[in-house]
Short mmCIF file of N, CA and C in Angstrom, two decimals:
data_model
loop_
_atom_site.label_atom_id
_atom_site.label_comp_id
_atom_site.label_asym_id
_atom_site.label_seq_id
_atom_site.Cartn_x
_atom_site.Cartn_y
_atom_site.Cartn_z
N MET A 189 -31.04 24.98 -39.44
CA MET A 189 -30.63 23.67 -39.31
C MET A 189 -31.17 22.73 -40.27
N ILE A 190 -32.45 22.83 -40.41
CA ILE A 190 -33.25 21.92 -41.33
C ILE A 190 -32.91 22.15 -42.79
N ARG A 191 -32.37 23.28 -43.17
CA ARG A 191 -31.91 23.59 -44.60
C ARG A 191 -30.55 23.07 -44.90
N LEU A 192 -29.83 22.57 -43.97
CA LEU A 192 -28.57 21.99 -44.18
C LEU A 192 -28.65 20.41 -44.68
N PHE A 193 -29.84 19.83 -44.39
CA PHE A 193 -29.95 18.53 -44.78
C PHE A 193 -30.86 18.25 -45.91
N ASN A 194 -30.86 16.98 -46.38
CA ASN A 194 -31.83 16.67 -47.52
C ASN A 194 -32.43 15.23 -47.24
N ASP A 195 -33.25 14.79 -48.16
CA ASP A 195 -34.05 13.45 -47.86
C ASP A 195 -33.11 12.21 -47.82
N GLU A 196 -31.85 12.38 -48.63
CA GLU A 196 -30.84 11.35 -48.33
C GLU A 196 -30.36 11.20 -46.92
N ASP A 197 -30.18 12.45 -46.32
CA ASP A 197 -29.63 12.45 -44.90
C ASP A 197 -30.69 11.91 -44.00
N VAL A 198 -31.99 12.11 -44.21
CA VAL A 198 -33.08 11.51 -43.42
C VAL A 198 -32.95 9.97 -43.50
N SER A 199 -32.94 9.37 -44.76
CA SER A 199 -32.93 7.97 -44.98
C SER A 199 -31.75 7.34 -44.48
N LYS A 200 -30.53 8.06 -44.42
CA LYS A 200 -29.43 7.50 -43.63
C LYS A 200 -29.43 7.53 -42.04
N GLY A 201 -30.34 8.32 -41.64
CA GLY A 201 -30.46 8.44 -40.22
C GLY A 201 -29.59 9.58 -39.66
N LYS A 202 -28.97 10.37 -40.65
CA LYS A 202 -28.03 11.55 -40.19
C LYS A 202 -28.94 12.71 -39.67
N PHE A 203 -30.20 12.91 -40.08
CA PHE A 203 -31.05 13.80 -39.70
C PHE A 203 -32.59 13.46 -39.60
N ASP A 204 -33.14 13.78 -38.52
CA ASP A 204 -34.65 13.52 -38.28
C ASP A 204 -35.29 14.77 -38.37
N GLN A 205 -36.12 15.02 -39.33
CA GLN A 205 -36.74 16.44 -39.53
C GLN A 205 -37.84 16.70 -38.56
N LEU A 206 -38.58 15.67 -38.02
CA LEU A 206 -39.70 16.01 -37.15
C LEU A 206 -39.18 16.57 -35.81
N PRO A 207 -38.26 15.93 -35.00
CA PRO A 207 -37.78 16.58 -33.86
C PRO A 207 -36.73 17.60 -34.07
N ILE A 208 -36.17 17.74 -35.26
CA ILE A 208 -34.99 18.50 -35.69
C ILE A 208 -33.82 17.96 -34.97
N VAL A 209 -33.38 16.72 -35.22
CA VAL A 209 -32.18 16.31 -34.47
C VAL A 209 -31.09 15.81 -35.54
N GLU A 210 -29.91 16.10 -35.40
CA GLU A 210 -28.90 15.73 -36.18
C GLU A 210 -27.96 14.65 -35.41
N SER A 211 -27.63 13.62 -36.06
CA SER A 211 -26.85 12.44 -35.57
C SER A 211 -25.62 12.29 -36.29
N SER A 212 -24.41 12.32 -35.63
CA SER A 212 -23.15 12.12 -36.19
C SER A 212 -22.24 11.19 -35.28
N PRO A 213 -21.49 10.31 -36.01
CA PRO A 213 -20.58 9.59 -35.15
C PRO A 213 -19.58 10.51 -34.45
N MET A 214 -19.15 10.24 -33.24
CA MET A 214 -18.14 11.16 -32.56
C MET A 214 -16.87 11.14 -33.40
N SER A 215 -16.66 10.08 -34.14
CA SER A 215 -15.33 10.12 -34.93
C SER A 215 -15.21 11.19 -35.89
N ASP A 216 -16.40 11.76 -36.28
CA ASP A 216 -16.41 12.85 -37.17
C ASP A 216 -15.73 14.19 -36.44
N TYR A 217 -15.65 14.09 -35.23
CA TYR A 217 -15.19 15.27 -34.48
C TYR A 217 -13.84 14.94 -33.67
N LEU A 218 -13.72 13.71 -33.22
CA LEU A 218 -12.48 13.40 -32.39
C LEU A 218 -11.73 12.31 -33.06
N GLU A 219 -10.46 12.40 -33.13
CA GLU A 219 -9.62 11.23 -33.72
C GLU A 219 -9.77 10.15 -32.58
N ASN A 220 -9.66 8.93 -33.21
CA ASN A 220 -9.69 7.57 -32.39
C ASN A 220 -10.95 7.34 -31.54
N ALA A 221 -12.08 8.35 -31.74
CA ALA A 221 -13.35 8.00 -31.15
C ALA A 221 -14.07 6.70 -31.93
N PRO A 222 -14.54 5.86 -31.09
CA PRO A 222 -15.35 4.80 -31.83
C PRO A 222 -16.50 5.27 -32.53
N ASP A 223 -16.67 4.56 -33.67
CA ASP A 223 -17.96 4.93 -34.57
C ASP A 223 -19.17 4.53 -33.90
N SER A 224 -19.19 3.80 -32.74
CA SER A 224 -20.32 3.53 -32.17
C SER A 224 -20.88 4.50 -31.16
N ILE A 225 -20.13 5.56 -30.97
CA ILE A 225 -20.60 6.63 -29.98
C ILE A 225 -21.11 7.80 -30.95
N PHE A 226 -22.34 8.31 -30.75
CA PHE A 226 -22.94 9.28 -31.69
C PHE A 226 -23.17 10.55 -30.75
N LEU A 227 -23.06 11.66 -31.63
CA LEU A 227 -23.36 12.99 -30.91
C LEU A 227 -24.69 13.37 -31.61
N ARG A 228 -25.59 13.74 -30.88
CA ARG A 228 -26.89 14.11 -31.24
C ARG A 228 -27.19 15.67 -30.92
N GLU A 229 -27.51 16.36 -31.86
CA GLU A 229 -27.78 17.88 -31.55
C GLU A 229 -29.15 18.22 -31.93
N LYS A 230 -29.80 18.80 -31.04
CA LYS A 230 -31.30 19.15 -31.11
C LYS A 230 -31.50 20.47 -31.36
N GLY A 231 -32.13 20.85 -32.40
CA GLY A 231 -32.50 22.21 -32.81
C GLY A 231 -33.96 22.58 -32.26
N PHE A 232 -34.06 23.89 -31.94
CA PHE A 232 -35.39 24.38 -31.47
C PHE A 232 -35.72 25.51 -32.46
N ILE A 233 -37.07 25.65 -32.65
CA ILE A 233 -37.59 26.75 -33.19
C ILE A 233 -38.06 27.56 -32.03
N ALA A 234 -38.10 29.06 -32.50
CA ALA A 234 -38.38 30.08 -31.37
C ALA A 234 -39.58 29.69 -30.59
N SER A 235 -40.66 29.28 -31.23
CA SER A 235 -41.98 28.97 -30.44
C SER A 235 -41.72 27.86 -29.35
N GLU A 236 -40.95 26.83 -29.63
CA GLU A 236 -40.58 25.77 -28.76
C GLU A 236 -39.84 26.44 -27.58
N LEU A 237 -38.98 27.26 -27.72
CA LEU A 237 -38.32 27.81 -26.67
C LEU A 237 -39.16 28.78 -25.80
N VAL A 238 -40.00 29.46 -26.46
CA VAL A 238 -40.98 30.17 -25.67
C VAL A 238 -41.68 29.35 -24.88
N TYR A 239 -42.36 28.32 -25.33
CA TYR A 239 -43.09 27.42 -24.70
C TYR A 239 -42.51 26.93 -23.41
N MET A 240 -41.21 26.43 -23.69
CA MET A 240 -40.36 25.89 -22.64
C MET A 240 -40.10 26.72 -21.46
N LEU A 241 -39.76 28.04 -21.81
CA LEU A 241 -39.57 29.11 -20.81
C LEU A 241 -40.92 29.37 -20.10
N LYS A 242 -41.97 29.32 -20.80
CA LYS A 242 -43.31 29.71 -19.98
C LYS A 242 -43.60 28.55 -18.97
N ILE A 243 -43.36 27.27 -19.34
CA ILE A 243 -43.57 26.22 -18.58
C ILE A 243 -42.72 26.33 -17.26
N ALA A 244 -41.42 26.80 -17.48
CA ALA A 244 -40.50 26.94 -16.39
C ALA A 244 -40.70 28.20 -15.53
N GLY A 245 -41.77 29.06 -16.04
CA GLY A 245 -42.12 30.22 -15.10
C GLY A 245 -41.54 31.53 -15.64
N PHE A 246 -41.09 31.45 -16.71
CA PHE A 246 -40.40 32.77 -17.36
C PHE A 246 -41.40 33.50 -18.20
N LEU A 247 -41.24 34.91 -18.27
CA LEU A 247 -42.00 35.75 -19.04
C LEU A 247 -41.02 36.13 -20.18
N VAL A 248 -41.27 35.86 -21.44
CA VAL A 248 -40.39 36.09 -22.54
C VAL A 248 -40.64 37.53 -22.99
N GLU A 249 -39.66 38.35 -22.95
CA GLU A 249 -39.93 39.71 -23.27
C GLU A 249 -39.40 40.12 -24.80
N ASN A 250 -38.45 39.30 -25.28
CA ASN A 250 -37.99 39.63 -26.75
C ASN A 250 -37.15 38.32 -27.06
N ILE A 251 -37.23 38.18 -28.37
CA ILE A 251 -36.34 37.12 -29.11
C ILE A 251 -35.58 38.01 -30.16
N TRP A 252 -34.32 37.97 -30.26
CA TRP A 252 -33.51 38.63 -31.27
C TRP A 252 -32.72 37.65 -31.95
N GLY A 253 -32.20 37.98 -33.13
CA GLY A 253 -31.28 37.21 -33.88
C GLY A 253 -29.86 37.58 -33.45
N GLY A 254 -28.91 36.75 -33.85
CA GLY A 254 -27.53 37.07 -33.63
C GLY A 254 -26.75 35.85 -33.74
N THR A 255 -25.36 36.10 -33.58
CA THR A 255 -24.36 35.03 -33.56
C THR A 255 -23.34 35.41 -32.51
N ALA A 256 -22.89 34.42 -31.93
CA ALA A 256 -21.80 34.64 -30.76
C ALA A 256 -20.92 35.54 -31.18
N GLY A 257 -20.67 36.69 -30.50
CA GLY A 257 -19.78 37.68 -30.62
C GLY A 257 -20.27 38.81 -31.59
N SER A 258 -21.67 38.71 -31.99
CA SER A 258 -22.16 39.85 -32.80
C SER A 258 -23.63 39.85 -32.43
N TRP A 259 -23.94 40.07 -31.05
CA TRP A 259 -25.24 40.17 -30.54
C TRP A 259 -25.70 41.54 -30.73
N ASN A 260 -27.03 41.70 -31.16
CA ASN A 260 -27.50 43.02 -31.20
C ASN A 260 -29.00 42.79 -31.07
N ARG A 261 -29.79 43.90 -30.85
CA ARG A 261 -31.26 43.81 -30.85
C ARG A 261 -31.77 43.93 -32.20
N LYS A 262 -31.74 42.83 -32.93
CA LYS A 262 -32.14 43.01 -34.34
C LYS A 262 -33.07 41.78 -34.61
N PRO A 263 -33.97 41.90 -35.56
CA PRO A 263 -34.89 40.77 -35.77
C PRO A 263 -34.31 39.48 -36.23
N LEU A 264 -35.12 38.43 -35.75
CA LEU A 264 -34.52 37.13 -36.04
C LEU A 264 -34.80 36.77 -37.47
N ARG A 265 -33.64 36.39 -38.20
CA ARG A 265 -33.72 36.06 -39.68
C ARG A 265 -33.94 34.71 -39.86
N MET A 266 -34.46 34.29 -41.06
CA MET A 266 -34.91 32.89 -41.25
C MET A 266 -33.81 31.88 -41.15
N ASP A 267 -32.66 32.25 -41.52
CA ASP A 267 -31.38 31.19 -41.43
C ASP A 267 -30.57 31.41 -40.21
N GLU A 268 -31.13 32.14 -39.27
CA GLU A 268 -30.21 32.46 -38.06
C GLU A 268 -29.89 31.10 -37.38
N ILE A 269 -28.60 31.06 -37.12
CA ILE A 269 -28.21 29.86 -36.40
C ILE A 269 -28.40 29.97 -34.95
N GLU A 270 -28.35 31.07 -34.28
CA GLU A 270 -28.41 31.31 -32.94
C GLU A 270 -29.46 32.43 -32.60
N LEU A 271 -30.01 32.36 -31.46
CA LEU A 271 -30.92 33.53 -31.20
C LEU A 271 -30.76 33.87 -29.65
N MET A 272 -31.16 35.07 -29.30
CA MET A 272 -30.93 35.55 -27.90
C MET A 272 -32.51 35.72 -27.35
N VAL A 273 -32.68 35.12 -26.30
CA VAL A 273 -33.91 35.27 -25.64
C VAL A 273 -33.78 36.13 -24.36
N VAL A 274 -34.64 37.20 -24.25
CA VAL A 274 -34.61 37.97 -23.10
C VAL A 274 -35.82 37.73 -22.28
N SER A 275 -35.58 37.23 -21.20
CA SER A 275 -36.81 36.72 -20.32
C SER A 275 -36.50 37.09 -18.98
N LYS A 276 -37.67 36.95 -18.06
CA LYS A 276 -37.47 37.06 -16.56
C LYS A 276 -38.29 36.19 -15.87
N LYS A 277 -37.93 35.76 -14.75
CA LYS A 277 -38.65 34.78 -13.97
C LYS A 277 -39.85 35.59 -13.31
N GLU A 278 -41.02 35.01 -13.58
CA GLU A 278 -42.22 35.62 -12.95
C GLU A 278 -42.24 35.35 -11.44
N ARG A 279 -42.57 36.24 -10.77
CA ARG A 279 -42.50 36.18 -9.28
C ARG A 279 -43.90 35.86 -8.76
N LYS A 280 -44.11 34.82 -7.93
CA LYS A 280 -45.33 34.59 -7.41
C LYS A 280 -45.41 35.10 -5.93
N CYS A 281 -46.43 35.82 -5.77
CA CYS A 281 -46.62 36.49 -4.35
C CYS A 281 -47.50 35.57 -3.46
#
């Protein structure tokens, strides 16, 4: 996600590189939507997802790369848009 944007996008407020958040007016996606309504999409890196899952009590077993409709147990690539996390809830006795 971060490779899709540049410094101009950051200065225009279209992309914030620190939290990895893209902002677009909803009118870019829906006809007749007011320009005052924005869609914000948050990207995560794998280590952030692992951390959030651990906090929620999950044990992460694997992270694989892939795209919807083409999931395989293959290594995560640098420009992967989606990833698959295999985890299980840790049981407390």
